[in-house]
Coordinates of N, CA and C in Angstrom, one line a residue:
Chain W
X63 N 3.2 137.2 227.4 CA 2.0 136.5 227.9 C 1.9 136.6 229.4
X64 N 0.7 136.5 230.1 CA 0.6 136.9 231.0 C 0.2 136.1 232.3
X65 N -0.3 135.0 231.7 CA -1.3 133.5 232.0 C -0.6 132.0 231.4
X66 N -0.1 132.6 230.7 CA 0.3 131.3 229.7 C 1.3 131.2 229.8
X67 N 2.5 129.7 230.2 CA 3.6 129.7 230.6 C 4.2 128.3 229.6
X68 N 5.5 128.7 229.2 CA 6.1 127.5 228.7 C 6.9 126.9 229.6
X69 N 7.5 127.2 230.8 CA 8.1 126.7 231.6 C 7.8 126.7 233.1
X70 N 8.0 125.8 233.8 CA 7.5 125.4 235.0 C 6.9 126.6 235.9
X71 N 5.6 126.2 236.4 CA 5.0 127.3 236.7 C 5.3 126.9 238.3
X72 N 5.2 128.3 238.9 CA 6.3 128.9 240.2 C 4.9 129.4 241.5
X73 N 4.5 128.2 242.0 CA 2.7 127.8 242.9 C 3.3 129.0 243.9
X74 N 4.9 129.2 244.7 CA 5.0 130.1 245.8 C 4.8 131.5 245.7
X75 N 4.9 131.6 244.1 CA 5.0 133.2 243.4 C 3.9 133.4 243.4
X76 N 2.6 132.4 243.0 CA 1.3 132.9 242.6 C 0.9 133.1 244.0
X77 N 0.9 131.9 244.4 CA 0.5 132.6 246.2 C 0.8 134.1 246.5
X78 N 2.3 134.0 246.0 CA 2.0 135.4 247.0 C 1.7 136.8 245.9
X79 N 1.0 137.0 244.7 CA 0.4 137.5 244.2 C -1.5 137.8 244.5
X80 N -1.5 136.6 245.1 CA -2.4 137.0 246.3 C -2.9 137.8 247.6
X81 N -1.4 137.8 247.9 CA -1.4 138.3 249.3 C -1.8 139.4 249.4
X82 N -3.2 139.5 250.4 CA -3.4 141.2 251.3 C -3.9 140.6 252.7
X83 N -3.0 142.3 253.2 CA -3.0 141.9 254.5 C -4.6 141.9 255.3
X84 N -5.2 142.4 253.9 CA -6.8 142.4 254.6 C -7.7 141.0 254.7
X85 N -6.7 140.4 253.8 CA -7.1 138.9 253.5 C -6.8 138.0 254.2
X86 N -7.4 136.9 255.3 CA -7.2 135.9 256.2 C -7.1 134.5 255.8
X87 N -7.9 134.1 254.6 CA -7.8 132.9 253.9 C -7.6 133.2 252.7
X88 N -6.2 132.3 251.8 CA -5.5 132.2 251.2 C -5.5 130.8 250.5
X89 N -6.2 130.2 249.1 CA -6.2 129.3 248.6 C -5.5 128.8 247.6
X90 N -5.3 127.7 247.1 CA -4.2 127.5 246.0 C -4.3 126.3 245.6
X91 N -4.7 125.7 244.4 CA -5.0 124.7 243.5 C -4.3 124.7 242.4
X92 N -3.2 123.2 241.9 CA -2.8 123.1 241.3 C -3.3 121.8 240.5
X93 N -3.5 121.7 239.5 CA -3.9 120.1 238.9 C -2.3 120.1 238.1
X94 N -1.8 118.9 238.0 CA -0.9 118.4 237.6 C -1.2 117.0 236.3
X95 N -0.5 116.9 235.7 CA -0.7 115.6 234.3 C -1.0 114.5 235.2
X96 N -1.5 113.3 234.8 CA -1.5 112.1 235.3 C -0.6 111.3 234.6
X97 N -0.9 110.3 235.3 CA 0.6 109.4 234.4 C -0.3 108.4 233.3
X98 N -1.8 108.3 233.7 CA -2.9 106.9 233.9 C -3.8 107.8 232.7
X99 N -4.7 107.3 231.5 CA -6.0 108.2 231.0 C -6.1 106.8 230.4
X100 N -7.4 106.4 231.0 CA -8.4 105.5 229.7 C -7.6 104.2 230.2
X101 N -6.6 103.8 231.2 CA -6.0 102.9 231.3 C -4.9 102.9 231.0
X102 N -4.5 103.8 230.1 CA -3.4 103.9 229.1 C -2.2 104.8 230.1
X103 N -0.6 104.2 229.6 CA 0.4 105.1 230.3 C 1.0 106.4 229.7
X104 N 0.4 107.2 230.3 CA 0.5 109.0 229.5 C 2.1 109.0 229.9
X105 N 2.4 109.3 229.0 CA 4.5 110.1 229.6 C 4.4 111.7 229.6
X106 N 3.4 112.3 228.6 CA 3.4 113.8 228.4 C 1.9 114.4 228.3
X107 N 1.9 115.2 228.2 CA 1.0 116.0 227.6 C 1.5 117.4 227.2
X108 N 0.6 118.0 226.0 CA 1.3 118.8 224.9 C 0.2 119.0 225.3
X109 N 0.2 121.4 225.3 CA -0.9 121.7 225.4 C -0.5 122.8 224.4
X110 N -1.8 123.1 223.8 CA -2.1 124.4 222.9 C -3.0 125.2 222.8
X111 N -2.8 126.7 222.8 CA -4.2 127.0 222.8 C -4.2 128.4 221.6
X112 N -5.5 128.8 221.5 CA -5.6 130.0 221.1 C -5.3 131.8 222.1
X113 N -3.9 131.5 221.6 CA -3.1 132.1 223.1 C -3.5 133.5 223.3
X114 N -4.0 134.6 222.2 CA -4.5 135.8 222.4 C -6.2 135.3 223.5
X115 N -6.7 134.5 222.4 CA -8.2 134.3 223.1 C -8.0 134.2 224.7
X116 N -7.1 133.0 225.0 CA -7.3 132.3 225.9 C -6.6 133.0 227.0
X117 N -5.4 134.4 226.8 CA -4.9 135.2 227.6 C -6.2 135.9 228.3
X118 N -7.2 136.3 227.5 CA -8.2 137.2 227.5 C -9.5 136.6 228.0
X119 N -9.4 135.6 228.1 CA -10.7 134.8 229.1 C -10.1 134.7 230.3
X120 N -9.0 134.1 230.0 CA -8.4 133.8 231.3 C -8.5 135.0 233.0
X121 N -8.3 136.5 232.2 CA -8.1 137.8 232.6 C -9.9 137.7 233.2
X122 N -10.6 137.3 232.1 CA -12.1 137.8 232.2 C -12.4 137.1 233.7
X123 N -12.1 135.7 233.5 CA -12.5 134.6 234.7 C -11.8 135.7 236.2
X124 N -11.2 135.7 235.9 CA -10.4 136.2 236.9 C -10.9 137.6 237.8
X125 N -11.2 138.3 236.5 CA -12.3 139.6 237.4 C -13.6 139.1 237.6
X126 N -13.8 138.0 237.1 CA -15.0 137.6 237.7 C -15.1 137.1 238.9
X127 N -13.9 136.2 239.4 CA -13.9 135.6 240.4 C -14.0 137.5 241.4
X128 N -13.2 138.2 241.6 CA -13.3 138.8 242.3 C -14.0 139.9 242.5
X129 N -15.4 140.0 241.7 CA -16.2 140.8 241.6 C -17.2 139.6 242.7
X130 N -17.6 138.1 242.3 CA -18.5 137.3 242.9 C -17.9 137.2 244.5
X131 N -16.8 136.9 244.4 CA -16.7 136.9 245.7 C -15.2 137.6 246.9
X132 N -15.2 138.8 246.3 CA -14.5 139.8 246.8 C -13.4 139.2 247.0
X133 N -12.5 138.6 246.1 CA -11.4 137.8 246.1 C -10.2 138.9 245.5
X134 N -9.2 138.3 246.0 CA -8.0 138.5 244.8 C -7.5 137.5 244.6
X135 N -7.5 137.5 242.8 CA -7.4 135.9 242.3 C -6.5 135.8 241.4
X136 N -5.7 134.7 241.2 CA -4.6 134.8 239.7 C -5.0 132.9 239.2
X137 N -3.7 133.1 238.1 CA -4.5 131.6 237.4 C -2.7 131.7 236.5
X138 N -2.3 130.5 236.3 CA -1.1 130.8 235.2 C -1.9 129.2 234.6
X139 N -1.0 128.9 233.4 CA -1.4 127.2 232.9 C -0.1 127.6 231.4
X140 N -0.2 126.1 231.6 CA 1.3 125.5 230.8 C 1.0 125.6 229.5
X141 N 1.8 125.8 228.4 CA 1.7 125.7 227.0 C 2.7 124.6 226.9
X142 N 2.8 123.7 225.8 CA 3.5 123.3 225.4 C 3.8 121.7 226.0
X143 N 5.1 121.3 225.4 CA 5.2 119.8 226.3 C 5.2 119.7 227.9
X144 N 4.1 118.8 228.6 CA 4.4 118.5 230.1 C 4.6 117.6 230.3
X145 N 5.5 117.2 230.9 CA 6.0 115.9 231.6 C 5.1 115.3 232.4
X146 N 4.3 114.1 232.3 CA 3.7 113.6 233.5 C 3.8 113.6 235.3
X147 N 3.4 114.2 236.1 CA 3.7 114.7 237.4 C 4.0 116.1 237.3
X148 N 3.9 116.9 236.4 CA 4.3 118.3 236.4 C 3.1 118.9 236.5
X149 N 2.8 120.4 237.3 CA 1.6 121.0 237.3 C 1.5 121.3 235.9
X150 N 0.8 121.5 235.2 CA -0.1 122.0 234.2 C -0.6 123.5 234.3
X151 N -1.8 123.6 235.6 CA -2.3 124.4 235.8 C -2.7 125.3 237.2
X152 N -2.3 126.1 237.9 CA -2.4 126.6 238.9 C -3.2 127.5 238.8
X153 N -4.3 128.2 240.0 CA -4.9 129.3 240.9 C -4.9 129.6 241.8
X154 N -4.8 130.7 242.3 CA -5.0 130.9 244.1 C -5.9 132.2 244.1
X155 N -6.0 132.0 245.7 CA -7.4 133.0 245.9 C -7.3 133.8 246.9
X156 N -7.3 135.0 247.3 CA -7.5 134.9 248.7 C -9.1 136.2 249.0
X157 N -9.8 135.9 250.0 CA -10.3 136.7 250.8 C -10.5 136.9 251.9
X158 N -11.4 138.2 252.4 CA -11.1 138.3 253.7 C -11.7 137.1 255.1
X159 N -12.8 136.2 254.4 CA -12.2 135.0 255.4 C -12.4 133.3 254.2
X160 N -12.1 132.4 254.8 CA -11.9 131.0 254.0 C -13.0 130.7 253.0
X161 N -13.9 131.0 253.4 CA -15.1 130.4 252.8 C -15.6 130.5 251.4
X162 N -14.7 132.2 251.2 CA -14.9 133.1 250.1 C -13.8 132.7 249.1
X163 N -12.4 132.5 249.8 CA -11.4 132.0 249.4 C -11.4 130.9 248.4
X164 N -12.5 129.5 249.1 CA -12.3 128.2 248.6 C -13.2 128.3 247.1
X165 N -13.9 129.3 247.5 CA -15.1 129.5 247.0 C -14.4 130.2 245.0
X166 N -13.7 130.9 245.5 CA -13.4 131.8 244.4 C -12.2 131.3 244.0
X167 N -11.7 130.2 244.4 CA -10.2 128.8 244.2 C -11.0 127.5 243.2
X168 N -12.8 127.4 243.7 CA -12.9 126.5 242.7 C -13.7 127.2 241.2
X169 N -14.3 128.4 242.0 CA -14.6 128.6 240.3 C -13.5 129.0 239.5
X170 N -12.2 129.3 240.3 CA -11.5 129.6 238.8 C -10.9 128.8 237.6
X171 N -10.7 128.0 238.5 CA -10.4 126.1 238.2 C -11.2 125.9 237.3
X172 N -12.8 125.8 237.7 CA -13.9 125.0 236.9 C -14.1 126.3 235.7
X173 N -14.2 127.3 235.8 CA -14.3 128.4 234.6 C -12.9 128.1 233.4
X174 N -11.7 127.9 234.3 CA -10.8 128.3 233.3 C -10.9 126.5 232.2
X175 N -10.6 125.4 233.0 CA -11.2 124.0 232.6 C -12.2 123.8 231.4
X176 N -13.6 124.9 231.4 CA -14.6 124.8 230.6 C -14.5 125.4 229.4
X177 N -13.8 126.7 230.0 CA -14.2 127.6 229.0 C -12.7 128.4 228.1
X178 N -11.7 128.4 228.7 CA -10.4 128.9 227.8 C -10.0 127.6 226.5
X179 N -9.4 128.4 225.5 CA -9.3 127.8 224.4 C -7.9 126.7 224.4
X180 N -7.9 126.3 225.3 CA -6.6 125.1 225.7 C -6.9 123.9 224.9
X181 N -6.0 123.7 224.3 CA -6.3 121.9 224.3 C -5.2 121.1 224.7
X182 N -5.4 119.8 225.4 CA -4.4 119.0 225.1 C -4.2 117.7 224.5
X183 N -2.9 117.4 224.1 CA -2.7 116.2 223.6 C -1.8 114.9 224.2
X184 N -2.3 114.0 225.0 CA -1.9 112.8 225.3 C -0.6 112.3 224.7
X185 N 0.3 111.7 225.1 CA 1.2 111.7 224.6 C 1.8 110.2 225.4
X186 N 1.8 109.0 224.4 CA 1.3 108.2 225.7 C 2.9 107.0 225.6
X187 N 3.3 106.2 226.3 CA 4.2 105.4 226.8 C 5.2 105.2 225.6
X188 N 3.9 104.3 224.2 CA 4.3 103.8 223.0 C 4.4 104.6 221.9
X189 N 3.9 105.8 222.5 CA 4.8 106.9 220.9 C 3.4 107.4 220.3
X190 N 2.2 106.5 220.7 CA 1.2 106.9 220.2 C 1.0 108.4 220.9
X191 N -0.4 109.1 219.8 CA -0.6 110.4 220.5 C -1.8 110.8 220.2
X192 N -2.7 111.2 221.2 CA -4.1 111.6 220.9 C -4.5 112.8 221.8
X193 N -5.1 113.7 220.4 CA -5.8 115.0 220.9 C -7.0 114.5 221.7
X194 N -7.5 115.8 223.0 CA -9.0 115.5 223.6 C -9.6 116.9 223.3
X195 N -10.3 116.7 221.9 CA -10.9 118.2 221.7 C -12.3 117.9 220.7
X196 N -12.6 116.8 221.2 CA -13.7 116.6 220.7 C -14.3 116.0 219.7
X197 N -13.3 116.0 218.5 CA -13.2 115.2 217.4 C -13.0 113.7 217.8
X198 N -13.2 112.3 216.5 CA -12.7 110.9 216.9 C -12.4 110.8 215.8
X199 N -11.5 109.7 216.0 CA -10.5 109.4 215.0 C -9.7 110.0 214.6
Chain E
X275 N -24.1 134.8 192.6 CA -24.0 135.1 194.0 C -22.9 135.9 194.2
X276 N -22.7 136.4 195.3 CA -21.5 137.3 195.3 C -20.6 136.6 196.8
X277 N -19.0 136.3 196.7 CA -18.4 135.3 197.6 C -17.9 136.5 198.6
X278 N -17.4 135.7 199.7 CA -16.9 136.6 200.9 C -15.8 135.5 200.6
X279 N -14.2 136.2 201.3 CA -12.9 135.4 201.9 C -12.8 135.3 203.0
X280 N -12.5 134.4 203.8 CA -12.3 134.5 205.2 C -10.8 133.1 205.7
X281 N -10.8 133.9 206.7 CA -9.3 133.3 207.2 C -9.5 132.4 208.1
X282 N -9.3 131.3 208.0 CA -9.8 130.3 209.3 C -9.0 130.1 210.2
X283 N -8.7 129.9 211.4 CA -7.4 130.0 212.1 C -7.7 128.3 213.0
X284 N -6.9 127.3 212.7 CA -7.3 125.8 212.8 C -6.0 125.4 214.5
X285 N -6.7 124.8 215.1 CA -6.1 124.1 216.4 C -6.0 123.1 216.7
X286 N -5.3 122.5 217.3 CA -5.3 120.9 217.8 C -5.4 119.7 216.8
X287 N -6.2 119.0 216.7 CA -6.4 117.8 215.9 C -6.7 118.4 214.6
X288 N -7.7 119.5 214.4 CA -7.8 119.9 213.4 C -7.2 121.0 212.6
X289 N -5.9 121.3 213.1 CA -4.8 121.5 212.7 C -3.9 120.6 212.0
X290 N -4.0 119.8 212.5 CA -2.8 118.4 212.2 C -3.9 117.6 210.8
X291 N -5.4 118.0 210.8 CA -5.6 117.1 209.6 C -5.8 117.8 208.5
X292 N -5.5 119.2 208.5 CA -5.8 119.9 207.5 C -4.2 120.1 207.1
X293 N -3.0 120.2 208.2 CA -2.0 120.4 208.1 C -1.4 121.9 207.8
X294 N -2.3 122.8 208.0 CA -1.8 124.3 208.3 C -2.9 124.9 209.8
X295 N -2.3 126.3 210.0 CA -2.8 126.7 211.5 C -3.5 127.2 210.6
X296 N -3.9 128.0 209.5 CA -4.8 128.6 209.3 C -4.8 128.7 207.8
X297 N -6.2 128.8 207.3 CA -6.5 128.3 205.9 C -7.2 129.4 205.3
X298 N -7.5 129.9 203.9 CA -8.0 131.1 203.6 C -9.5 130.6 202.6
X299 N -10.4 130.6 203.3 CA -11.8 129.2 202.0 C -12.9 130.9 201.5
X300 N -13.8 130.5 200.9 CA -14.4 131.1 200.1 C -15.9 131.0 200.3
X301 N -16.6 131.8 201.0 CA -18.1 131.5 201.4 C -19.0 132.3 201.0
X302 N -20.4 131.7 200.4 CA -21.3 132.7 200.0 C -21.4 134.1 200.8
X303 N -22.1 135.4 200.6 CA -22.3 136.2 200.9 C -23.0 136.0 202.0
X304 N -22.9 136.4 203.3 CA -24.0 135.9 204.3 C -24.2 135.0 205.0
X305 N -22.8 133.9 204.5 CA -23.0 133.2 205.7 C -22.3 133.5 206.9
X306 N -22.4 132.2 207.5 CA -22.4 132.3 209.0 C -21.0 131.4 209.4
X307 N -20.7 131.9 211.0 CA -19.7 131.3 211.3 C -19.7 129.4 211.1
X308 N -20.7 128.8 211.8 CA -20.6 127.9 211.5 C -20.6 127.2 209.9
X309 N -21.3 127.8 208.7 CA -20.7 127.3 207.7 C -19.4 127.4 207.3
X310 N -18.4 127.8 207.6 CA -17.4 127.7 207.4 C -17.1 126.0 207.4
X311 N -17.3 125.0 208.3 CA -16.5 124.3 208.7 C -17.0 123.4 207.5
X312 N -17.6 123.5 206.7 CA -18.0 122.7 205.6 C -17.3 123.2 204.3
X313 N -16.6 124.1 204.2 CA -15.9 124.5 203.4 C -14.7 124.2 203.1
X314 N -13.9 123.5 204.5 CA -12.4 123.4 205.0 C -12.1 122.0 204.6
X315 N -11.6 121.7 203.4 CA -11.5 120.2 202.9 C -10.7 119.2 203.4
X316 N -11.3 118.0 203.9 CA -10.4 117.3 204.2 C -11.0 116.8 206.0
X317 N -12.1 117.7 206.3 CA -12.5 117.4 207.6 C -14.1 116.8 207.6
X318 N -14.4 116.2 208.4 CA -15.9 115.8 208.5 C -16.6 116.4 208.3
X319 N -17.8 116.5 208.1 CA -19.2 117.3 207.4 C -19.6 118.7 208.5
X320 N -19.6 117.8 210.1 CA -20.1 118.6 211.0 C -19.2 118.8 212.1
X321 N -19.3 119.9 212.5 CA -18.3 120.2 214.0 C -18.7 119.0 215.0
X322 N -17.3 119.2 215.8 CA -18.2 118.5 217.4 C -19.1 118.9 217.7
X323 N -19.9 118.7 218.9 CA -21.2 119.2 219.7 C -20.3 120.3 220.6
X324 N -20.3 121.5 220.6 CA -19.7 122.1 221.6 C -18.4 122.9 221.3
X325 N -18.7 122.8 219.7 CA -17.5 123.8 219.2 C -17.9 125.5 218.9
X326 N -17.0 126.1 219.5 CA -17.4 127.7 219.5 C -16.7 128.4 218.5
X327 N -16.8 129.4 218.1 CA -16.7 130.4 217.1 C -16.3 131.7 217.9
X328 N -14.7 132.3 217.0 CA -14.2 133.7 217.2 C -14.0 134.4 216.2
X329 N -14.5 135.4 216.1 CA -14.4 136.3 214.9 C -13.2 137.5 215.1
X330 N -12.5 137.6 214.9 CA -11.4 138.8 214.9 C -10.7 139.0 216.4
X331 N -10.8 137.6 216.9 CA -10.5 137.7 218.1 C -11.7 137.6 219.5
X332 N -12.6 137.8 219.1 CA -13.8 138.0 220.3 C -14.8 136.2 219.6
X333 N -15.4 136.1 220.8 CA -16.1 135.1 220.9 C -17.4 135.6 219.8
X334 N -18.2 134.7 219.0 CA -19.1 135.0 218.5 C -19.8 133.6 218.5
X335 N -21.2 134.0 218.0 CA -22.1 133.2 217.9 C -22.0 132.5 216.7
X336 N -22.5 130.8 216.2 CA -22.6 130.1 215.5 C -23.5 130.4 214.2
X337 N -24.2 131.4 214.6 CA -25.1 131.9 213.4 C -24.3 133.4 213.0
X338 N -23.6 134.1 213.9 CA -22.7 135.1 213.3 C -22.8 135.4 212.0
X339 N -23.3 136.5 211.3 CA -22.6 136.5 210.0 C -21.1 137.1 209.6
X340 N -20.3 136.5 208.7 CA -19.0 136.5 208.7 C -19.1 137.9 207.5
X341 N -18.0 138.6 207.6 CA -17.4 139.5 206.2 C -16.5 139.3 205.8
X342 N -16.3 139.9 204.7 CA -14.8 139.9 203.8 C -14.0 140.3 204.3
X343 N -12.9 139.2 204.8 CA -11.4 139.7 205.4 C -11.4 139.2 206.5
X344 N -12.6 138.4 207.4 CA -13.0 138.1 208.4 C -12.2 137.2 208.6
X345 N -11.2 136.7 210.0 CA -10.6 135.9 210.7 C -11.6 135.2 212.2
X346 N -11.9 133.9 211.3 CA -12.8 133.2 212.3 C -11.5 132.2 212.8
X347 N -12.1 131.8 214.5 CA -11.1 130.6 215.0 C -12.2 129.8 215.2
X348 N -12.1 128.5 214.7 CA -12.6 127.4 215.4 C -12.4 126.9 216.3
X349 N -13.1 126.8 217.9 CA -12.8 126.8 218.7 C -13.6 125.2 219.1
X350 N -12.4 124.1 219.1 CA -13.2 123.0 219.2 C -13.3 122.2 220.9
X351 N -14.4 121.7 221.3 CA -14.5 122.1 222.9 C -13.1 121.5 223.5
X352 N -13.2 122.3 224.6 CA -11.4 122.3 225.5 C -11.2 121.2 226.4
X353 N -10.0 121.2 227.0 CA -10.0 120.4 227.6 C -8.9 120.6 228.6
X354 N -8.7 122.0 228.8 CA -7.9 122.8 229.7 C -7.2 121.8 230.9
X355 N -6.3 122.0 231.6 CA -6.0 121.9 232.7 C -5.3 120.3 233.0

C-alpha cells in the first residue's frame, strides 16, 4: 500500500517527499484523533476502508492537486486502531511560492475527508463503540 | 424472469450487522446498483443519503446496471481523517 498505513505515520518523511528545489513554499497538515466527540470521551479510533478503492482516489486527489495548482503533493492516513492524540491523517504540499502551497495543502485534506472510502469508528472511554458512516442505530 | 448473482463487498457498520465483508444475493436481470441494498437481509429498507456505489473496483453510478459475476462495494458516506 502506498497511502494507507497501519503504523505511525512519519510527517518529516512526507515533508520531505515534497521537496524541490524549485519549490519555495512547503506545507504540511496533519489532523490527529480527538480525545472529545459529541461530549463523549473517545480513547481510540478504528479506521477502515475500501483499501484498493481508497489507494486509488487517494493517488487521483493527489494528481489533481498538482495539475490545479502546480504543486508536488503526497497524503498517507492510518488504517486500523488509533490512539487518541495520534495523527490519523497527513498531507504536504509544496510550490513554487506559498500561496499555491496552502492552497493545494487544503484541497488535499478536504478531497481526501469527502471523498476516499475511509471510515471510522469511535471507540469511546466505557467500552462503548460507534461507527460515523451514516447509518443510526 | 431471468436472475443475475452479484457479490456485495460490506464495510463499517454495515459489515458488523450483516456480520460478513462480503455477501453473494440474487437480483432480477437489469437491475441497478442501488437495488442491491434491498436484497441484503438484515439491513434497513434504504441506504443513507450519500451512499456511493463501486462496481469491480471503479466508482459507478446508483442507477448502474449490474451483471452476472458483478462485485459491487457499498460505499457508505465517509468520514475520513
Amino acid at each position: 500500500m502506498t497511502y494507507l498505513h497501519r503504523d505511525l505515520l512519519q510527517l518529516a518523511e512526507l515533508l520531505a517527499t515534497v521537496s524541490d528545489p524549485e519549490h519555495g513554499g512547503n506545507c504540511l497538515f496533519s489532523g490527529s484523533t480527538r480525545r472529545e466527540a459529541a461530549s463523549e470521551d473517545v480513547r481510540a479510533l478504528i479506521y477502515e476502508a475500501d483499501e484498493d478503492l481508497a489507494e486509488r482516489e487517494i493517488g487521483r486527489i493527489i494528481e489533481e492537486a498538482r495539475e490545479r495548482f502546480g504543486a508536488r503533493a503526497a497524503a498517507q492516513h492510518r488504517l486500523g486502531r488509533v490512539e487518541a492524540g495520534e495523527v490519523s491523517v497527513a498531507v504536504a504540499s509544496s510550490a513554487p511560492h506559498r500561496d499555491n502551497a496552502f492552497l493545494a495543502c487544503r484541497y488535499l485534506i478536504d478531497e481526501i475527508k469527502s471523498r476516499v472510502p475511509i471510515w471510522k469508528q469511535a471507540e469511546f472511554a466505557d467500552g462503548r463503540t460507534r461507527w460515523d458512516d451514516g447509518r443510526t442505530g | 424472469m431471468s436472475e443475475i448473482k452479484v457479490t456485495v463487498r460490506l464495510f463499517a457498520s454495515l459489515r458488523e450487522s450483516v456480520g460478513r465483508e462480503r455477501v453473494d444475493i440474487a437480483l432480477p436481470s437489469g437491475a441497478a446498483a442501488a437495488d442491491a441494498w434491498s436484497a441484503i437481509p438484515g439491513v434497513e429498507p434504504l441506504p443513507p443519503t450519500g451512499t456511493r456505489y463501486a462496481v469491480n473496483g471503479d466508482w459507478a453510478a446508483a442507477d448502474q446496471h449490474l451483471h452476472d459475476g458483478d462485485e459491487l462495494a457499498l460505499i457508505l458516506p465517509v468520514s475520513g481523517g
